[in-house]
CSV table of C-alpha atoms and ligand atoms in Angstrom, one decimal:
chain,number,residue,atom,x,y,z
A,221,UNK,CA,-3.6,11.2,-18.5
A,222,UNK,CA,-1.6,10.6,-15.4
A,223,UNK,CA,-3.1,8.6,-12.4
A,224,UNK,CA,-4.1,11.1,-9.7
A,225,UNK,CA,-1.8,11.1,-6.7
A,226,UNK,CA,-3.7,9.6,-3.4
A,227,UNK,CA,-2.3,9.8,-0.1
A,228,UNK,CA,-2.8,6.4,1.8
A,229,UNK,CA,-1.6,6.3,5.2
A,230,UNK,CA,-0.6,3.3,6.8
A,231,UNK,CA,-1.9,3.3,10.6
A,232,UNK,CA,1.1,0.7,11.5
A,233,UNK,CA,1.9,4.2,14.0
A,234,UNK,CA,-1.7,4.2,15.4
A,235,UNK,CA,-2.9,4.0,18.9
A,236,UNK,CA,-4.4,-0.1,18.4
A,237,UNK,CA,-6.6,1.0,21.3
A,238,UNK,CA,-9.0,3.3,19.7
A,239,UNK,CA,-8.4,2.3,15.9
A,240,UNK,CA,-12.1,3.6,15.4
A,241,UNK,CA,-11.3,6.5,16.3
A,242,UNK,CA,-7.6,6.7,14.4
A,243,UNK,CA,-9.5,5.6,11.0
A,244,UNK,CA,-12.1,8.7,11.2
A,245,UNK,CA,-9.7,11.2,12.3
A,246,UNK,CA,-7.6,9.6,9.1
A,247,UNK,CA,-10.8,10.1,6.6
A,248,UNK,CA,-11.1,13.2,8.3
A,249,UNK,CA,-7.6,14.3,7.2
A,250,UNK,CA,-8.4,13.9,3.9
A,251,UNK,CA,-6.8,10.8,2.9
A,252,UNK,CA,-7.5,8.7,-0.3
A,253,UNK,CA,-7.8,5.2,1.1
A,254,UNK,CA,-6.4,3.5,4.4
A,255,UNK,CA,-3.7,0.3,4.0
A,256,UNK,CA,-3.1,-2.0,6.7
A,257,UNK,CA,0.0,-3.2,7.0
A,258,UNK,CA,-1.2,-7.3,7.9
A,259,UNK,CA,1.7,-9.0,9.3
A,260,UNK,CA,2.1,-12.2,10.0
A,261,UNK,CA,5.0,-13.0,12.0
A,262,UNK,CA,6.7,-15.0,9.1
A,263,UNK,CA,7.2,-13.5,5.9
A,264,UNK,CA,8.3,-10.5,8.2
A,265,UNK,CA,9.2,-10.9,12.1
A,266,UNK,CA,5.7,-8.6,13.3
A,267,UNK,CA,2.5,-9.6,14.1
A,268,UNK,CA,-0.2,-7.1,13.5
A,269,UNK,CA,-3.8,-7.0,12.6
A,270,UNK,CA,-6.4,-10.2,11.8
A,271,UNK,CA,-9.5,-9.8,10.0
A,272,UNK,CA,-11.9,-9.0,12.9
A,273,UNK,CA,-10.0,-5.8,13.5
A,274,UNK,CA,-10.2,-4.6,10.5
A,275,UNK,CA,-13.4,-5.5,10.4
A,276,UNK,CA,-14.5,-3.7,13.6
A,277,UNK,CA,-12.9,-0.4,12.2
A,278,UNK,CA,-14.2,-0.3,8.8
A,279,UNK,CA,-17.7,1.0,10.8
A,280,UNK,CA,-15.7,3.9,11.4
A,281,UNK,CA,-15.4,5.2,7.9
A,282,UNK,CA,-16.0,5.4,4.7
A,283,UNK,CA,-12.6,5.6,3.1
A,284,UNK,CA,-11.3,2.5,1.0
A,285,UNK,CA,-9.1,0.3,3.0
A,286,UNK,CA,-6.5,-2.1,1.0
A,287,UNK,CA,-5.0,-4.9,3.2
A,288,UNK,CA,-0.9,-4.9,2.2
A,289,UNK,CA,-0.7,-8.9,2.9
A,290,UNK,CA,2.7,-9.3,4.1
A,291,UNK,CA,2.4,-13.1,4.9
A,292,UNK,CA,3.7,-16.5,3.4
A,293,UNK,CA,0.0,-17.7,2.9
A,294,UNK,CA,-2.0,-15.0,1.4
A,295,UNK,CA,-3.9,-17.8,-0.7
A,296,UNK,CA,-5.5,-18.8,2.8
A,297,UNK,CA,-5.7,-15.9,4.4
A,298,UNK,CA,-7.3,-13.7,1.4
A,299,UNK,CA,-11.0,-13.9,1.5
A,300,UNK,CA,-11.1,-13.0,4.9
A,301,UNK,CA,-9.7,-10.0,4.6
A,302,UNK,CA,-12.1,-9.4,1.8
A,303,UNK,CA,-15.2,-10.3,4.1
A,304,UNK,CA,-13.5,-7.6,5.9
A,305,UNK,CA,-14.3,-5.0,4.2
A,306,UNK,CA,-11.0,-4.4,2.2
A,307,UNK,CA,-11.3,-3.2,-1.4
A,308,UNK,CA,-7.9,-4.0,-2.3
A,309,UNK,CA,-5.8,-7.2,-1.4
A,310,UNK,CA,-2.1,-6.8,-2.3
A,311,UNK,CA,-0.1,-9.4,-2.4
A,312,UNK,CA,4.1,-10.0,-2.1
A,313,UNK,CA,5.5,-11.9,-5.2
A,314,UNK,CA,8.0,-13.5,-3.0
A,315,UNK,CA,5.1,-15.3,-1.2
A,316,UNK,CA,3.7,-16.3,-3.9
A,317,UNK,CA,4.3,-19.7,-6.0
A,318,UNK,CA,1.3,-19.1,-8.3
A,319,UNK,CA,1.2,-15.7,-8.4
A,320,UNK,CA,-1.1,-15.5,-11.4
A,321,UNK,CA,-3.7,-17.7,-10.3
A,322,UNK,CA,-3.3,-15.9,-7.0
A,323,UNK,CA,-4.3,-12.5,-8.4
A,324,UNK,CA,-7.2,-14.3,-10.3
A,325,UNK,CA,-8.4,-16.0,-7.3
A,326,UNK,CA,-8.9,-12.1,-5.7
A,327,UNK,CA,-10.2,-10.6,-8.2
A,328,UNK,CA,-12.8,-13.7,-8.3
A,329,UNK,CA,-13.8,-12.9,-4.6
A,330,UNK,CA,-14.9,-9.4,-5.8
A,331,UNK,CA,-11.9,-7.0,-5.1
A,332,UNK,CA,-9.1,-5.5,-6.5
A,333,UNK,CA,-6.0,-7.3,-6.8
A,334,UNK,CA,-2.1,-5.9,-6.2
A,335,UNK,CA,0.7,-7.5,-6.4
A,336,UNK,CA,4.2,-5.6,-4.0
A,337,UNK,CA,7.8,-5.9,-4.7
A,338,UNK,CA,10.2,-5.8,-1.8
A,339,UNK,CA,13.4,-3.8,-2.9
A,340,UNK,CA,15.5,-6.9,-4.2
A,341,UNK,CA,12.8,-7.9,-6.3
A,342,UNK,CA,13.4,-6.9,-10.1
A,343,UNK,CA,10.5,-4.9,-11.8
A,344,UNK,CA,10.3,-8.2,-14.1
A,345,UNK,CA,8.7,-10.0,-11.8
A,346,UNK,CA,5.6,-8.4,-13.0
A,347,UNK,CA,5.8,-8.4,-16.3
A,348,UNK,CA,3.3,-11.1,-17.0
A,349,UNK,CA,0.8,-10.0,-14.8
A,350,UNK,CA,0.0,-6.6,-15.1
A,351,UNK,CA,-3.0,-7.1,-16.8
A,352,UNK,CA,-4.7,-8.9,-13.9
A,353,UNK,CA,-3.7,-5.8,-11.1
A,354,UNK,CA,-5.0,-2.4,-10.4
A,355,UNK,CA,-2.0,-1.4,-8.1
A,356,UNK,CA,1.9,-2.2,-8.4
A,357,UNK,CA,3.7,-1.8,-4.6
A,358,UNK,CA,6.9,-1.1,-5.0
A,359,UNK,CA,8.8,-1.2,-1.3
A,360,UNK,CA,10.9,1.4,-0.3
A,361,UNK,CA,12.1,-0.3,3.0
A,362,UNK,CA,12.4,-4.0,3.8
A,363,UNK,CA,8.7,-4.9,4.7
A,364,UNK,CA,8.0,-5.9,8.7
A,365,UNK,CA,8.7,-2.5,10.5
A,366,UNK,CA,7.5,1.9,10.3
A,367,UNK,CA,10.2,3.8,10.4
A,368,UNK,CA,12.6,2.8,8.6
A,369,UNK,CA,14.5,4.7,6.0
A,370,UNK,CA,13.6,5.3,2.8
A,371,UNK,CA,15.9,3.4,-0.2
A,372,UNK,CA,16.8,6.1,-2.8
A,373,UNK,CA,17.9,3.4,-4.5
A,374,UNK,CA,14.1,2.2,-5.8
A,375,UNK,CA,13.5,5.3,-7.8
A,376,UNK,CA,14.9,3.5,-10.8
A,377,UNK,CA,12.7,0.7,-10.3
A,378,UNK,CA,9.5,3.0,-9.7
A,379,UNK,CA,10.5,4.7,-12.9
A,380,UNK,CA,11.1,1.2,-14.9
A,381,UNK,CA,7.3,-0.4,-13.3
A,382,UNK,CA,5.7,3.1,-14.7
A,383,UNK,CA,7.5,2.6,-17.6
A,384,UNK,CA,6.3,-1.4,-18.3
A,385,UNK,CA,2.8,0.2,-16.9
A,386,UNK,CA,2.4,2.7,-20.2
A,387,UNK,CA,4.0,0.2,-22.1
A,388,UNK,CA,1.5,-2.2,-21.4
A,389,UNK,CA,-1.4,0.3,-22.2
A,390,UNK,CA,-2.6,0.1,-18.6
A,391,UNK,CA,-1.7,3.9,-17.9
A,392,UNK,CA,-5.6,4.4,-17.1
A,393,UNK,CA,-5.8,1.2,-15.3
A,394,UNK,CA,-2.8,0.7,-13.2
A,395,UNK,CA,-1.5,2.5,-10.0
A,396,UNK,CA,2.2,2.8,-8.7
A,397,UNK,CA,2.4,2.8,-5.0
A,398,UNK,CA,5.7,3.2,-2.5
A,399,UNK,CA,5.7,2.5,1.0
A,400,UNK,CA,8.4,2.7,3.3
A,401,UNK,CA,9.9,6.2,4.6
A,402,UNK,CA,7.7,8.3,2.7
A,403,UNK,CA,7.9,11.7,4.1
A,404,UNK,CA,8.1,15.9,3.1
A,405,UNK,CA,12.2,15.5,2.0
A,406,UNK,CA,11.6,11.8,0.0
A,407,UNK,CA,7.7,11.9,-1.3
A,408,UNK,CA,9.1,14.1,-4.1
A,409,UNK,CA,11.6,11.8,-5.7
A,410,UNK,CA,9.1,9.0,-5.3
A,411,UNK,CA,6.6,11.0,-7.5
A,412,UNK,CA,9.0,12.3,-9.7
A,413,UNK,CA,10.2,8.6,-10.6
A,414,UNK,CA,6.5,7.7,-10.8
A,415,UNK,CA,4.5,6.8,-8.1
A,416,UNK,CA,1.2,8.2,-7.7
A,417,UNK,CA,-0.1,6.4,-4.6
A,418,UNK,CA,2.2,7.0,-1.6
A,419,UNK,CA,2.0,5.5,1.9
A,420,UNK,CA,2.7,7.2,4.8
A,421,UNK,CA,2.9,6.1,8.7
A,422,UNK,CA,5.5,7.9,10.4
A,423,UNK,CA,5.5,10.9,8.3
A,424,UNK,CA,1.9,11.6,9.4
A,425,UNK,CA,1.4,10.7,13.1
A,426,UNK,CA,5.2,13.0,14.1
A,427,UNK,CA,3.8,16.2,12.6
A,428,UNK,CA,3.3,18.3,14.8
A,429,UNK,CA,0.9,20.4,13.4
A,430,UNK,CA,-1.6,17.1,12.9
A,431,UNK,CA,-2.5,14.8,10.4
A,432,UNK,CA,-4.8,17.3,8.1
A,433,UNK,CA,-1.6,19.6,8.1
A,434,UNK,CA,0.7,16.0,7.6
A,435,UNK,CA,-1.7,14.9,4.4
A,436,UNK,CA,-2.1,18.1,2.8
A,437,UNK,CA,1.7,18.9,2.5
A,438,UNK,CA,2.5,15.3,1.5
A,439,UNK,CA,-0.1,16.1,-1.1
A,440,UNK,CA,1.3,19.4,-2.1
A,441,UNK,CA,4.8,17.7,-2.6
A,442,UNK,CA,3.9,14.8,-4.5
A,443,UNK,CA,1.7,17.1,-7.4
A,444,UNK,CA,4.5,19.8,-7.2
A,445,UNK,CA,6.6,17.2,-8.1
A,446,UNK,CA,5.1,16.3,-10.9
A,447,UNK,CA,3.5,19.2,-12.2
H,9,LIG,C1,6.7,-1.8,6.3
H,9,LIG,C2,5.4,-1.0,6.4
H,9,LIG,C3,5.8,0.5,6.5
H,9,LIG,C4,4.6,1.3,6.8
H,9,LIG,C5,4.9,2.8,6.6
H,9,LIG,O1,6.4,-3.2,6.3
H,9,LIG,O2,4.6,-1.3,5.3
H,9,LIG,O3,6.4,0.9,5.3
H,9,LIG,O4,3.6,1.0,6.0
H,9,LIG,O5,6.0,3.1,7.5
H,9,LIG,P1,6.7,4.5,7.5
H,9,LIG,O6,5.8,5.5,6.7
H,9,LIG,O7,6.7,4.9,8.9
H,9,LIG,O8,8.0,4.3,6.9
């Protein structure tokens, strides 16, 4: 049975002055779940959002929100954004020494674990841990900035993870996410290769005809494609 596709938009494009308000317009939309792109100035040159703001906008609405941990420590930094109300940690192998014990360690605070690749990461990388995941991220641009445009070049590798995913017997358990220049002309090709969670900032907040119209077509897309 394939995994149902779920739009999750990133709110990296967000007005940071009324996030309350951006995260129930989002669930309003119709979205799936809402990441946050958590930045911490070293593993990628932004800054973004601590725990307390994430916190103070999850009273907004009801909607999962997964933290995408784009820092060098997420062993330290983890259980706050649990306490935070995030459902879903994901975490970059590159920052990750122990990556297995890692994973464990989230799951052990009570939410789902994930585990990213950025695009020069092989699909290997994963291998051994699939079992302990719910969600594989596989980056369609270099982490740190919205944006930017999206690599073609990771459909292969979305196609491979889905692959290693069946293989594994975790088709039921296990979700395939992109992030990184998702829009109407590339959500398609990232569906078709195998992705069934997409990401969106840009893509969203610069349509013109608003973010219900903007989540409804990316959804339209992304099943057409794989109808
Ligand atoms: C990169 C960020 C972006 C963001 C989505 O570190 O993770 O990919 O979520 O950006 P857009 O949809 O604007 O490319």
């Amino acid at each position: 049975m394939p995994r149902p596709i779920q739009i999750a938009p990133s709110v990296l494009p967000a007005d940071f002055a009324r996030l309350g308000d951006e995260v129930a317009a989002l669930e309003a939309a119709g979205v799936d779940l809402i990441q946050w792109d958590v930045m911490d100035g070293q593993f990628v040159p932004n800054l973004t959002f601590g725990p307390d703001v994430i916190a103070a906008a999850r009273e907004h609405c009801s909607v999962p929100f997964e933290a995408h941990l784009m820092v060098l420590t997420p062993d330290v930094m983890a259980q706050q954004y649990v306490d935070a109300g995030c459902s879903r940690l994901i975490v970059h192998v590159e920052a990750c020494t122990h990556l297995h014990r890692t994973l464990a360690n989230i799951a052990s605070m009570g939410a789902t674990a994930a585990v990213a690749l950025n695009p020069a990461t092989p699909a290997s990388a994963v291998a051994h841990v699939l079992d302990l995941v719910d969600l594989v991220l596989v980056m369609t641009v270099n982490p740190g900035f919205g944006g930017q445009a999206y690599i073609a070049s990771m459909e292969p590798k979305i196609a491979e993870l889905r692959s290693m995913i069946e293989t594994a017997g975790l088709a039921d358990a296990v979700d395939l996410e992109v992030d990184g220049g998702i829009g109407p002309s590339t959500i398609g090709g990232a569906a078709a290769a195998g992705a069934n969670v997409l990401v969106a900032g840009s893509a969203l907040y610069r349509d013109p005809d608003g973010l219900e119209h903007a989540v409804a077509q990316l959804r339209t897309l992304a099943e057409s494609a794989v109808a």
